[in-house]
Amino acid sequence: MTRYLRLFAAFARFGLAGEMAFRVNFLVKLLVEILWLGILLVFYWKLFEFTPNIAGWNRSEYFFFVGCHYALAGVVETFFLTNCTEFAELVRTGDLDGYLLKPIDEQFLVSCRWIDWSTLPNIVQGVGIMAVALTLIPWTFDPVNFALFLLLFACGCALAYSFLLILSSTAVWLVRNQNLMEMWWLFTTLMRYPRAIYRGRWASPFGFFFTFLVPVLIVVNVPAETMVKSLDLGFIVWTIVASLAMLVLSRRFFRRALQSYRSASS
Amino acid sequence: MSGETSSYAEMARTISPVRTLRKYLNIFRVSLIERMTYRGDFLIGTILRFFPVITTVLLWKAVFAGNEHRSIAGFNEQRMIAYLLLIHISRMFSSMPGLSGAIARDIRDGNLKKYLLQPLDMIGYLLSYRAAHKVAYITTSAGPYAALFLFCSGYFVGLWPDAATLAAYLASLILAFLIGFFFETCMGMAGFWILEVSSLLWVVNTVNYFVSGQMFPLDLLGHPWDVLLKWLPFQYMAYFPAVVFLREIEGPKLVEGLLMELAWAVVLIAFSRMLFARGLRRYSAYGG
């Protein structure tokens, strides 16, 4: 375990050194992230000029949700997204061979090799939005509630990571997966909004499917609801169970993909 | 020897407009075949592309459910959702993924030579190439999009435009393609002056997403932002075609809008040409 932690620290240092070699690029990436956040906030702010609440979330609660999503997406982007999208490239070029020969767990190596430092501030910004939203909500600190939130946030990250790993593993079969980053972005639009918007004749079954069969809707919803709305024990248990199950499932899927891997080039 | 010379002279004479056209048509054909090679990847991408559509529609339905006037900046729920669906059609024509990046990369790596050494205009080549990809994209996604619009046909009841509006809509879309293409080309040409354009592109694309009206109709922003943004070329890549379809803009306003769009297309074409010509003077063809 310490070996993995040491390696992870080494990867982190290496990543930071890499980013610092292109400082202007790094700064622009930061700027884009801030710009994007600004656009999102303007967008939601505008929406609330026309309605007092969206699917039962008032402005402050909704901004907490936005912050929660932003922080969670930030965690995934910082630690896993670049790695998983690069997996497709490793498969295509055959460079994965070198990774498989290393005396270390392949999943760890493939998914933790690079830390994208430029998206790290997203986590801070997300936390900042959540903090501001909480001061506007009239919210009182409750240690149990807070601990539950942290646990569910971790579960959300685990769920998102599992989906990402499964999605990138498909690269072994569909060799050209070059728009994986875009596919991930498209897929994660499902976790971007409150679960309660999936209402109506066709939207309810859609929401049900992505809550219980492919549990992506609960990723941000359950932690955010637990913190600023009511505790729903059933959903809390489901989120914990689903995240554990998905971690196991995604690992199996990844290993299955590696078995099908046929090295490219010579 | 002399016979050979005369055959060259003959060849030079036969390079007629028809041959030029045939050259670019062949580029079009080859690009189309290339595009169709990766159908599996393409199909999954198309399916996933519906997710944001579904979530946006549902989000706006939730917004309207809480709005007491049932109208936002002159858009009722039906028109708003129709607008957001039509944005996808606009973007089908105007989005040019990877174009600027590819141009800048060719400049940086010195690969630009391959265009300069051939009797081929680079911008013309890229235009044929993109047009082919657009045709492939539009025809392969026509099915899924038809299904989507059929599914959402409730939002279009009474909104289906007459023939004249439809013609104007089509014109606005074709111009949207040209504006999208030449805007991206100009961005790529920046590569002559700055080595790494990818960061510039992120900024521009992020801003463009907002100012072209992809998030919501520009009218929502209120005075003076909406007026300002309607003077810029970005709106033609998303907002303008959609409101033409919805007949938000009619009569003289429509003609004026289309002329403005045409003017922007011409400006961008001229600007990209100028940047290319100036850039080539600086260009030193690095690399092997």
XYZ file of C-alpha atoms in Angstrom:
554
model
C 0.000 0.000 0.000
C 2.794 2.427 0.924
C 4.367 1.532 -2.378
C 1.254 2.701 -4.178
C 1.103 5.887 -2.136
C 4.767 6.610 -2.884
C 4.198 5.987 -6.558
C 1.144 8.203 -6.531
C 3.158 11.014 -4.916
C 5.816 10.553 -7.568
C 3.185 10.763 -10.331
C 1.808 13.934 -8.752
C 5.256 15.560 -8.627
C 5.971 14.506 -12.157
C 2.647 15.907 -13.362
C 3.242 19.226 -11.652
C 6.716 19.487 -13.159
C 5.197 18.760 -16.565
C 2.597 21.494 -16.162
C 5.133 23.988 -14.931
C 7.173 23.487 -18.062
C 4.330 25.145 -19.978
C 3.280 27.786 -17.510
C 1.329 30.033 -19.871
C -0.655 27.082 -21.119
C -1.375 26.134 -17.536
C -2.575 29.625 -16.702
C -4.814 29.758 -19.756
C -6.345 26.426 -18.795
C -7.100 27.894 -15.377
C -8.607 30.948 -17.011
C -10.857 28.808 -19.193
C -12.093 26.894 -16.170
C -12.930 30.129 -14.379
C -14.573 31.517 -17.498
C -16.672 28.401 -17.851
C -17.727 28.544 -14.239
C -18.663 32.202 -14.697
C -20.809 31.347 -17.712
C -22.541 28.569 -15.797
C -23.253 30.836 -12.857
C -24.660 33.550 -15.125
C -26.811 30.930 -16.822
C -28.303 29.594 -13.583
C -28.627 33.075 -12.135
C -30.619 34.056 -15.238
C -32.856 31.013 -14.906
C -33.773 31.962 -11.379
C -34.845 35.391 -12.546
C -37.749 33.644 -14.225
C -38.683 31.102 -11.595
C -38.431 30.861 -7.808
C -37.470 27.202 -7.937
C -36.380 24.492 -10.352
C -37.810 21.052 -9.649
C -38.170 21.921 -5.975
C -34.694 23.444 -5.553
C -34.608 27.135 -4.664
C -31.755 29.357 -5.798
C -29.405 28.750 -2.872
C -30.077 25.034 -2.787
C -29.577 24.846 -6.518
C -26.267 26.655 -6.322
C -25.176 24.188 -3.679
C -26.028 21.459 -6.166
C -24.022 23.241 -8.859
C -21.040 23.579 -6.516
C -21.288 19.932 -5.558
C -21.337 18.894 -9.193
C -18.463 21.201 -10.000
C -16.313 19.869 -7.177
C -17.107 16.261 -8.019
C -16.413 16.755 -11.702
C -13.197 18.496 -10.642
C -12.082 15.434 -8.683
C -12.732 13.176 -11.666
C -11.024 15.525 -14.115
C -7.993 16.082 -11.918
C -7.269 12.469 -11.084
C -8.775 10.263 -13.752
C -10.082 11.899 -16.893
C -6.803 12.495 -18.744
C -5.560 9.047 -17.805
C -8.655 7.280 -18.982
C -8.858 9.183 -22.248
C -5.215 8.409 -22.854
C -5.912 4.734 -22.383
C -7.565 4.720 -25.814
C -4.383 6.128 -27.294
C -2.254 3.538 -25.493
C -4.391 0.808 -26.996
C -4.308 2.281 -30.458
C -0.551 2.731 -30.574
C 0.242 -0.479 -28.704
C 2.127 1.417 -26.012
C -0.003 -0.344 -23.434
C 2.459 -3.271 -23.670
C 5.003 -1.342 -21.654
C 2.448 -0.693 -18.921
C 1.389 -4.302 -18.674
C 4.970 -5.363 -18.054
C 5.399 -3.139 -15.000
C 5.267 -4.898 -11.618
C 2.235 -2.954 -10.454
C -1.531 -3.156 -10.700
C -2.520 -2.217 -14.258
C -5.696 -0.417 -13.263
C -3.780 1.753 -10.802
C -1.120 2.530 -13.353
C -3.549 3.310 -16.168
C -5.932 5.427 -14.121
C -3.628 7.304 -11.731
C -0.533 7.968 -13.791
C -1.124 11.623 -14.466
C -2.624 14.319 -12.302
C -4.122 17.221 -14.147
C -3.159 20.066 -11.874
C -4.974 22.669 -13.923
C -8.382 21.312 -12.916
C -7.479 21.029 -9.252
C -8.756 24.572 -8.580
C -12.169 23.434 -9.860
C -12.512 21.398 -6.695
C -11.723 24.501 -4.636
C -14.164 26.609 -6.662
C -16.874 23.969 -6.272
C -16.291 23.891 -2.517
C -16.394 27.687 -2.487
C -19.767 27.763 -4.243
C -21.126 25.165 -1.860
C -19.877 27.219 1.109
C -21.456 30.443 -0.161
C -24.711 28.635 -0.942
C -24.777 27.168 2.554
C -24.483 30.573 4.200
C -27.511 31.729 2.161
C -29.646 28.706 2.920
C -29.873 29.163 6.739
C -28.032 25.972 7.401
C -26.740 24.700 10.712
C -23.764 22.452 11.096
C -24.611 18.902 12.027
C -21.627 16.554 12.298
C -23.581 13.431 11.325
C -25.070 15.146 8.306
C -21.689 16.497 7.286
C -19.962 13.140 7.663
C -22.704 11.522 5.603
C -22.225 14.145 2.915
C -18.492 13.449 2.747
C -19.116 9.723 2.542
C -21.706 10.142 -0.221
C -19.475 12.558 -2.090
C -16.760 9.911 -2.053
C -19.321 7.366 -3.270
C -20.255 9.760 -6.064
C -16.613 10.035 -7.102
C -16.283 6.250 -7.020
C -19.369 5.861 -9.193
C -18.178 8.439 -11.706
C -14.734 6.844 -11.811
C -16.257 3.417 -12.430
C -18.317 4.694 -15.331
C -15.292 6.425 -16.783
C -13.190 3.281 -16.496
C -15.860 1.202 -18.234
C -16.250 3.760 -20.983
C -12.529 3.943 -21.654
C -12.134 0.160 -21.505
C -14.381 -0.120 -24.536
C -11.451 1.385 -26.444
C -9.978 -2.109 -26.640
C -12.822 -3.240 -28.853
C -13.641 -0.006 -30.639
C -10.104 0.963 -31.454
C -10.739 4.482 -32.555
C -12.178 6.069 -29.469
C -10.653 9.418 -30.046
C -13.622 11.425 -28.874
C -13.803 9.685 -25.530
C -13.457 12.989 -23.729
C -16.514 14.255 -25.565
C -18.405 11.021 -24.904
C -17.665 11.374 -21.217
C -18.877 14.949 -21.256
C -22.089 13.893 -22.999
C -22.664 11.047 -20.589
C -22.107 13.192 -17.527
C -24.754 15.711 -18.568
C -27.064 13.261 -16.817
C -25.552 14.029 -13.431
C -25.585 17.766 -13.976
C -29.208 18.453 -13.002
C -31.521 17.531 -10.138
C -33.126 14.125 -10.329
C -36.549 15.708 -9.932
C -36.532 17.135 -13.469
C -37.016 13.611 -14.855
C -40.762 13.818 -14.616
C -43.457 13.005 -17.122
C -44.592 10.208 -19.377
C -41.263 9.354 -20.981
C -38.861 11.118 -18.651
C -39.822 9.096 -15.563
C -38.770 5.731 -17.009
C -35.631 7.419 -18.340
C -34.873 8.757 -14.866
C -35.624 5.364 -13.303
C -33.237 3.653 -15.707
C -30.387 6.015 -14.893
C -31.058 5.888 -11.160
C -31.306 2.165 -10.616
C -29.919 0.312 -13.614
C -27.118 2.658 -14.661
C -26.892 4.690 -11.463
C -25.512 7.926 -12.795
C -28.238 10.287 -11.611
C -27.464 9.610 -7.964
C -23.811 10.659 -8.298
C -24.366 14.330 -7.408
C -28.009 14.246 -6.393
C -27.765 12.114 -3.279
C -24.839 13.940 -1.621
C -26.376 17.343 -2.418
C -29.854 16.324 -1.254
C -28.454 14.873 1.935
C -26.696 18.122 2.733
C -29.321 20.754 1.923
C -32.598 18.907 1.606
C -33.983 15.938 3.443
C -32.258 12.707 4.351
C -33.576 9.836 2.289
C -32.211 6.707 3.917
C -33.173 4.420 1.061
C -31.225 6.482 -1.443
C -28.240 6.819 0.857
C -27.999 3.053 1.220
C -28.505 2.605 -2.525
C -25.710 5.053 -3.323
C -23.267 3.262 -1.047
C -24.216 -0.169 -2.378
C -24.180 1.004 -5.999
C -20.761 2.624 -5.688
C -19.213 -0.509 -4.221
C -20.872 -2.702 -6.822
C -19.778 -0.426 -9.654
C -16.182 -0.378 -8.417
C -16.091 -4.162 -8.537
C -17.915 -4.324 -11.844
C -15.723 -1.739 -13.538
C -12.581 -3.520 -12.358
C -13.878 -6.783 -13.816
C -14.760 -5.026 -17.030
C -11.330 -3.439 -17.264
C -9.578 -6.779 -16.732
C -11.845 -8.414 -19.280
C -10.865 -5.683 -21.733
C -7.172 -6.278 -21.060
C -7.668 -9.958 -21.855
C -9.021 -9.000 -25.249
C -6.172 -6.609 -25.876
C -4.053 -7.508 -28.861
C -0.954 -5.434 -29.035
C -0.713 -3.158 -32.034
C 2.324 -2.388 -34.152
C 5.458 -4.499 -34.015
C 12.381 16.137 -76.300
C 10.410 18.791 -78.087
C 7.416 16.475 -78.200
C 7.530 16.168 -74.423
C 7.619 19.921 -73.965
C 4.622 20.395 -76.166
C 2.649 17.764 -74.230
C 3.354 19.660 -71.025
C 2.180 22.829 -72.679
C -0.914 20.984 -73.765
C -1.505 19.769 -70.226
C -1.194 23.232 -68.863
C -3.765 24.415 -71.344
C -6.249 21.717 -70.410
C -6.329 22.742 -66.720
C -9.769 24.096 -67.089
C -12.314 25.043 -64.449
C -13.921 21.640 -64.951
C -10.682 19.901 -64.010
C -10.274 22.112 -60.986
C -13.784 21.280 -59.920
C -13.121 17.587 -60.474
C -10.042 17.810 -58.283
C -12.007 19.224 -55.363
C -14.872 16.794 -55.945
C -12.387 13.940 -55.630
C -11.126 15.307 -52.336
C -14.747 15.412 -51.236
C -15.297 11.765 -52.257
C -12.197 10.446 -50.507
C -12.996 12.330 -47.317
C -16.518 10.924 -47.362
C -15.208 7.359 -47.573
C -12.722 8.033 -44.779
C -15.463 9.331 -42.551
C -17.616 6.245 -43.008
C -14.866 3.872 -41.870
C -15.496 4.322 -38.168
C -19.221 3.801 -38.012
C -19.337 2.076 -34.600
C -17.626 4.890 -32.781
C -19.748 7.342 -34.694
C -23.018 5.668 -33.774
C -22.297 5.584 -30.030
C -21.320 9.235 -30.233
C -24.602 10.055 -31.953
C -26.655 8.279 -29.310
C -24.805 9.989 -26.468
C -25.331 13.297 -28.210
C -29.002 13.060 -27.286
C -28.349 13.127 -23.578
C -27.740 16.864 -23.375
C -30.848 17.402 -25.520
C -32.984 15.423 -23.123
C -31.574 17.067 -20.017
C -31.870 20.598 -21.434
C -35.479 20.039 -22.448
C -36.289 18.706 -18.997
C -34.443 21.537 -17.266
C -36.383 24.153 -19.208
C -39.650 22.364 -18.586
C -38.848 22.589 -14.885
C -38.040 26.302 -15.250
C -41.323 26.977 -17.029
C -43.219 24.926 -14.462
C -42.149 27.491 -11.872
C -42.644 30.566 -14.069
C -45.963 32.248 -13.377
C -46.173 34.128 -16.690
C -45.357 31.027 -18.741
C -43.208 33.244 -20.917
C -39.518 34.135 -20.776
C -38.269 37.033 -22.911
C -41.126 36.448 -25.329
C -40.536 32.700 -25.559
C -43.199 30.385 -24.233
C -42.295 26.835 -23.256
C -43.037 25.424 -26.678
C -40.974 27.998 -28.561
C -38.114 27.825 -26.080
C -37.759 24.077 -26.411
C -38.168 24.296 -30.183
C -35.381 26.909 -30.128
C -33.062 24.673 -28.131
C -33.697 21.770 -30.510
C -33.096 23.986 -33.529
C -29.748 25.033 -32.066
C -28.597 21.484 -32.781
C -29.431 21.919 -36.427
C -27.523 25.214 -36.510
C -24.519 23.570 -34.913
C -24.720 20.648 -37.330
C -23.798 23.170 -39.985
C -21.571 25.628 -38.170
C -19.453 23.535 -35.801
C -15.999 22.650 -37.115
C -14.375 20.419 -34.527
C -10.614 20.328 -34.801
C -10.273 22.594 -37.804
C -8.261 25.432 -36.256
C -6.158 23.003 -34.275
C -5.265 21.080 -37.434
C -4.308 24.224 -39.350
C -2.164 25.492 -36.485
C -0.498 22.085 -36.173
C 0.332 22.041 -39.882
C 1.894 25.468 -39.548
C 3.895 24.526 -36.473
C 5.141 21.167 -37.736
C 6.008 22.545 -41.128
C 3.445 20.264 -42.782
C 1.948 23.252 -44.496
C 4.478 22.611 -47.272
C 2.356 19.785 -48.573
C -0.239 22.315 -49.662
C 2.256 24.816 -50.961
C 4.071 22.285 -53.131
C 0.947 21.139 -54.890
C -1.255 22.956 -57.346
C -3.824 23.166 -54.607
C -5.220 25.939 -52.516
C -5.098 24.998 -48.858
C -8.283 26.763 -47.841
C -10.080 25.297 -50.858
C -8.863 21.830 -49.922
C -9.982 22.193 -46.333
C -13.341 23.552 -47.415
C -14.006 20.520 -49.641
C -12.807 18.225 -46.877
C -15.073 19.812 -44.289
C -18.032 19.940 -46.630
C -17.675 16.177 -47.115
C -17.499 15.562 -43.384
C -20.535 17.732 -42.888
C -22.485 15.831 -45.549
C -21.478 12.535 -43.953
C -22.362 13.815 -40.516
C -25.672 15.264 -41.563
C -26.754 12.189 -43.525
C -25.723 9.699 -40.823
C -27.322 11.704 -38.069
C -30.405 12.523 -40.131
C -32.083 9.322 -38.909
C -31.537 9.885 -35.186
C -32.366 13.568 -35.517
C -35.527 12.833 -37.485
C -36.518 10.477 -34.681
C -35.795 13.156 -32.112
C -37.794 15.803 -33.931
C -40.631 13.368 -34.476
C -40.535 12.534 -30.799
C -40.581 16.218 -29.935
C -42.988 17.107 -32.732
C -45.395 18.392 -30.103
C -43.097 21.374 -29.663
C -43.351 22.214 -33.334
C -47.117 22.201 -33.740
C -48.033 25.389 -35.570
C -44.376 26.385 -35.855
C -43.628 24.705 -39.153
C -42.584 27.545 -41.473
C -43.844 28.314 -44.968
C -41.731 27.738 -48.072
C -40.215 31.235 -48.116
C -39.134 31.022 -44.473
C -37.774 27.555 -45.100
C -35.717 28.868 -48.000
C -34.392 31.683 -45.807
C -33.647 29.117 -43.109
C -31.665 26.970 -45.513
C -29.739 30.016 -46.713
C -28.955 30.993 -43.135
C -27.673 27.472 -42.446
C -25.400 27.402 -45.471
C -24.029 30.781 -44.496
C -23.660 29.435 -40.949
C -21.458 26.672 -42.367
C -19.317 29.258 -44.170
C -19.077 31.525 -41.137
C -18.190 28.580 -38.916
C -15.598 27.355 -41.375
C -13.891 30.673 -42.026
C -14.029 31.732 -38.411
C -12.214 28.562 -37.410
C -9.790 28.991 -40.300
C -8.917 32.493 -39.098
C -8.342 31.096 -35.619
C -6.058 28.434 -37.044
C -4.104 31.038 -38.998
C -3.179 32.605 -35.683
C -0.683 29.736 -35.614
C 1.562 31.742 -37.914
C 2.124 34.224 -35.112
C 1.743 32.215 -31.933
C 3.168 28.754 -31.536
C 0.525 27.185 -29.360
C -3.041 28.128 -30.270
C -4.858 25.394 -28.376
C -5.184 27.556 -25.282
C -6.548 30.437 -27.328
C -9.042 28.052 -28.892
C -10.338 26.913 -25.519
C -11.037 30.469 -24.497
C -12.724 31.328 -27.779
C -14.810 28.157 -27.879
C -15.940 28.627 -24.318
C -17.003 32.207 -24.963
C -18.539 31.247 -28.290
C -20.769 28.679 -26.605
C -22.351 31.457 -24.630
C -22.387 34.378 -27.088
C -23.682 32.343 -30.022
C -26.851 31.612 -28.076
C -26.333 27.900 -27.521
C -27.340 28.073 -23.880
C -30.431 30.208 -24.357
C -31.837 32.799 -26.804
C -29.746 35.959 -26.687
C -32.917 37.966 -25.979
C -32.870 36.626 -22.423
C -29.776 38.629 -21.590
C -31.690 41.887 -21.846
C -30.503 45.303 -22.874
C -27.761 46.184 -23.881
C -26.145 42.733 -24.102
C -28.578 41.266 -26.616
C -28.140 44.195 -29.017
C -24.365 44.018 -28.710
C -24.207 40.282 -29.294
C -26.467 40.520 -32.323
C -23.902 42.730 -34.010
C -21.226 40.062 -33.734
C -20.751 37.102 -36.090
C -21.150 34.471 -33.361
C -24.940 34.584 -33.303
C -25.048 33.281 -36.895
C -23.477 30.007 -35.775
C -26.441 29.104 -33.579
C -29.004 31.749 -32.641
C -29.874 33.332 -35.976
C -30.897 30.257 -38.029
C -33.044 29.045 -35.140
C -34.988 32.305 -34.814
C -35.397 32.444 -38.593
C -37.093 29.065 -38.423
C -39.275 30.210 -35.539
C -40.194 33.374 -37.455
C -38.994 35.555 -34.624
C -37.395 37.558 -37.406
C -39.536 38.314 -40.439
C -39.890 40.600 -43.413
C -37.310 43.388 -43.841
C -35.611 42.345 -40.592
C -35.050 38.911 -42.047
C -33.541 40.269 -45.259
C -31.363 42.583 -43.218
C -30.258 39.669 -41.018
C -29.393 37.468 -43.987
C -27.440 40.306 -45.604
C -25.547 40.845 -42.369
C -24.798 37.144 -42.247
C -23.568 37.244 -45.822
C -21.464 40.290 -45.033
C -19.870 38.531 -42.072
C -19.159 35.497 -44.242
C -17.460 37.716 -46.831
C -15.486 39.550 -44.152
C -14.294 36.281 -42.641
C -13.378 34.845 -46.047
C -11.377 37.968 -46.880
C -9.805 38.027 -43.446
C -8.736 34.381 -43.602
C -7.230 34.986 -47.059
C -5.350 38.000 -45.785
C -4.057 36.138 -42.731
C -2.974 33.260 -44.939
C -1.119 35.528 -47.354
C 0.563 37.465 -44.552
C 1.297 34.317 -42.632
C 2.996 32.668 -45.579
C 5.444 35.536 -45.706
C 6.487 34.706 -42.165
C 6.350 30.972 -42.640
C 9.659 29.164 -42.641
C 8.631 25.498 -43.092
C 10.352 23.857 -40.160
C 10.747 20.157 -39.965
C 11.408 17.488 -42.534
